[in-house]
XYZ file of C-alpha atoms in Angstrom:
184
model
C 90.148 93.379 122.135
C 93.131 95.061 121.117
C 95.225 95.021 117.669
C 98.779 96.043 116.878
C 98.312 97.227 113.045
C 101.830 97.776 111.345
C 101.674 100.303 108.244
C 103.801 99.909 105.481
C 103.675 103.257 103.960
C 104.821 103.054 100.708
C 107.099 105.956 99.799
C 110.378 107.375 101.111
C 109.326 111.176 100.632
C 109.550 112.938 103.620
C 106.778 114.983 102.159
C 105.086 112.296 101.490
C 100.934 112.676 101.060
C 100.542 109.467 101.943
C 102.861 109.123 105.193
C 100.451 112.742 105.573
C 97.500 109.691 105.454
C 99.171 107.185 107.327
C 99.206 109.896 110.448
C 95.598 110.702 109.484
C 94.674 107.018 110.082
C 96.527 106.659 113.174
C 94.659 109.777 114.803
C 91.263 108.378 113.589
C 91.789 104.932 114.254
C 89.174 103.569 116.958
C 91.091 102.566 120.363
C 90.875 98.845 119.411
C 93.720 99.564 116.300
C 97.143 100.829 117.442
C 98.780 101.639 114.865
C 102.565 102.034 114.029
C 104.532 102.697 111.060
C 106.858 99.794 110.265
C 109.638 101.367 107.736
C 111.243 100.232 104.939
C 113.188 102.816 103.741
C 116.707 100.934 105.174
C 115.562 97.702 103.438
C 118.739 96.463 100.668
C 117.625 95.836 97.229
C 116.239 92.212 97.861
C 118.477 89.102 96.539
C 117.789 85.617 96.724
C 121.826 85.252 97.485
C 120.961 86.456 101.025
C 118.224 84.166 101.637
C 120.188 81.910 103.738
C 121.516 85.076 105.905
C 119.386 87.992 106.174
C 120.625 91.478 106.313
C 119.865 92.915 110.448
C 117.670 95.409 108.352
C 115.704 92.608 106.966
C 115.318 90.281 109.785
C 114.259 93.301 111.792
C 111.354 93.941 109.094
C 110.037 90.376 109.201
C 110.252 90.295 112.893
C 108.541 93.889 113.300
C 105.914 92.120 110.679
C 105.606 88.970 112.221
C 105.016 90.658 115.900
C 101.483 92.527 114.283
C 98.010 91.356 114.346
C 97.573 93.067 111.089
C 98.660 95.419 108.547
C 97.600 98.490 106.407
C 99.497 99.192 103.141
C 99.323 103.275 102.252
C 101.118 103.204 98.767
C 101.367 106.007 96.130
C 101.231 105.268 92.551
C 104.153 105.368 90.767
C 104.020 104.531 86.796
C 100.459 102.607 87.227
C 101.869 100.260 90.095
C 103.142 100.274 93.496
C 106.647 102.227 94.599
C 109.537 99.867 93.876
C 110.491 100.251 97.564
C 107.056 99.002 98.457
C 107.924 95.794 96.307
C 110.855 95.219 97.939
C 110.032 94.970 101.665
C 107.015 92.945 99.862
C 109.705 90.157 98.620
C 112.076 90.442 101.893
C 108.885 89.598 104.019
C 107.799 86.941 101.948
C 111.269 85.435 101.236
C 113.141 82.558 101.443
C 110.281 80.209 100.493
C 108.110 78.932 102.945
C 108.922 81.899 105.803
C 106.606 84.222 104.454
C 105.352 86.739 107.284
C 102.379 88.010 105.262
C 100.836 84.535 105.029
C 97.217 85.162 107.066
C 98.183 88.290 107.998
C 94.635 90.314 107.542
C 95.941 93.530 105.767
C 93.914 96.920 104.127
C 94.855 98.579 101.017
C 94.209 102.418 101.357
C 96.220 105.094 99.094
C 96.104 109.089 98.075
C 97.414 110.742 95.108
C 96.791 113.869 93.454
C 94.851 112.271 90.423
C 90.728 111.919 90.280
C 91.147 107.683 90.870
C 93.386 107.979 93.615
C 95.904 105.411 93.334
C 93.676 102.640 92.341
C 95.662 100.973 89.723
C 98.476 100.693 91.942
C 95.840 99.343 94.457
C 95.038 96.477 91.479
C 98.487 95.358 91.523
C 99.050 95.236 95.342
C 95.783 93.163 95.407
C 97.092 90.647 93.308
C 101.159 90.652 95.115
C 99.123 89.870 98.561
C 96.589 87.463 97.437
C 99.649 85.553 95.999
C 101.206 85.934 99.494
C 98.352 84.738 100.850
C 97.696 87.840 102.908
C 93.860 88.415 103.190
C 92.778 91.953 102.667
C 90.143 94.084 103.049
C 88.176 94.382 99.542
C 85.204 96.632 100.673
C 85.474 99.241 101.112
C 87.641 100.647 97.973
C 89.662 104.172 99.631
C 91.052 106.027 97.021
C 91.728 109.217 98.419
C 92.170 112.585 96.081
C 94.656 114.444 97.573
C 94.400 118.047 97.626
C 96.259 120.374 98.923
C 94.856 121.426 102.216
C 92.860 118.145 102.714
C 95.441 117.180 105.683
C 97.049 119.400 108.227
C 100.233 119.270 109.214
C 98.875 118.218 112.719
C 96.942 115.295 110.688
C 93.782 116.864 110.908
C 91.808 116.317 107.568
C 89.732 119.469 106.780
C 87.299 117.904 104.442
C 84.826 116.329 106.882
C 83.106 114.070 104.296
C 86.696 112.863 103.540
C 87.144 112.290 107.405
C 83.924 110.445 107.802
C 84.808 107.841 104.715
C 88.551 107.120 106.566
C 86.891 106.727 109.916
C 84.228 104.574 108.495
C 87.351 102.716 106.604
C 89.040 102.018 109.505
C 85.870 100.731 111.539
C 85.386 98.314 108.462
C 88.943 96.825 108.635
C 88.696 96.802 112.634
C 85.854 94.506 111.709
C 87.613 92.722 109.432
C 90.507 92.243 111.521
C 88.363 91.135 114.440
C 86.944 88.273 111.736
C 90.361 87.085 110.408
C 91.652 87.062 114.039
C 89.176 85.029 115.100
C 88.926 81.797 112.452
């Protein structure tokens, strides 16, 4: 069995360390997860005016959601939360009541920042945006990943093998996951 996993990555940067992870994930993923970036960088600030006719940019985002088996959210911290911009695609997808395209959607939490505790906190918060959305996540295990610099290649190679063993054992956790949600 096969599963198209979309990944919200949750920064615009083109630097970004954790667009650096999302590539990681995608070269360590096992061959059951394909994985593709779903972007929300041309997302409009979200209105409720426009809930009765989408923006293309929008509707393309819910459809692009909607088409996935499952999802994996790689979000910085920003201020103790998630990125604004992650927030936003989080309320177009979700929006106008009762057409929410997270709703069952299994979904992992994974993030890196430069700090000792990763980007839990901003984890915390995303935890309690999908449960509300009713988007089942993996809770176990936590990945909080200490970005250093060095830690991933350019080519997406991470050079810290203990670090690559706890992402590849991440992933096989939410391919099992996946495989459980998909199934009930």
């Amino acid at each position: 069995m096969t599963y198209k996993v979309g990944v919200i990555v949750g920064s615009l940067s083109k630097d970004s360390i954790n667009r650096k992870l999302s590539r990681t994930l995608t070269k360590l993923a096992p061959e059951s997860l394909i994985l593709n970036e779903i972007p929300i960088g041309d997302l409009p600030l979200y209105n409720r005016d426009f809930d009765l006719d989408y923006p293309p940019a929008a509707k393309t985002f819910k459809d692009v959601v909607a088409g996935v088996d499952a999802l994996i959210f790689v979000t910085p911290e920003y201020n103790r939360s998630i990125p604004g911009v992650l927030k936003n695609a989080l309320d177009w997808g979700s929006r106008p009541s009762g057409k929410n395209v997270f709703d069952t959607k299994p979904s992992g939490i994974i993030g890196t920042s430069g700090g000792a505790i990763g980007t839990a906190l901003a984890q915390q918060h995303l935890h309690s945006i999908l449960s509300y959305l009713n988007c089942p996540q993996l809770m176990q295990p936590e990945a909080y990943i200490q970005f250093k610099e060095g830690l991933i290649t350019e080519e997406g190679e991470v050079t810290n093998p203990s670090t690559a063993e706890f992402l590849s054992k991440w992933l096989s956790a939410f391919e099992e996951f996946v495989g459980k949600m998909r199934r009930t």
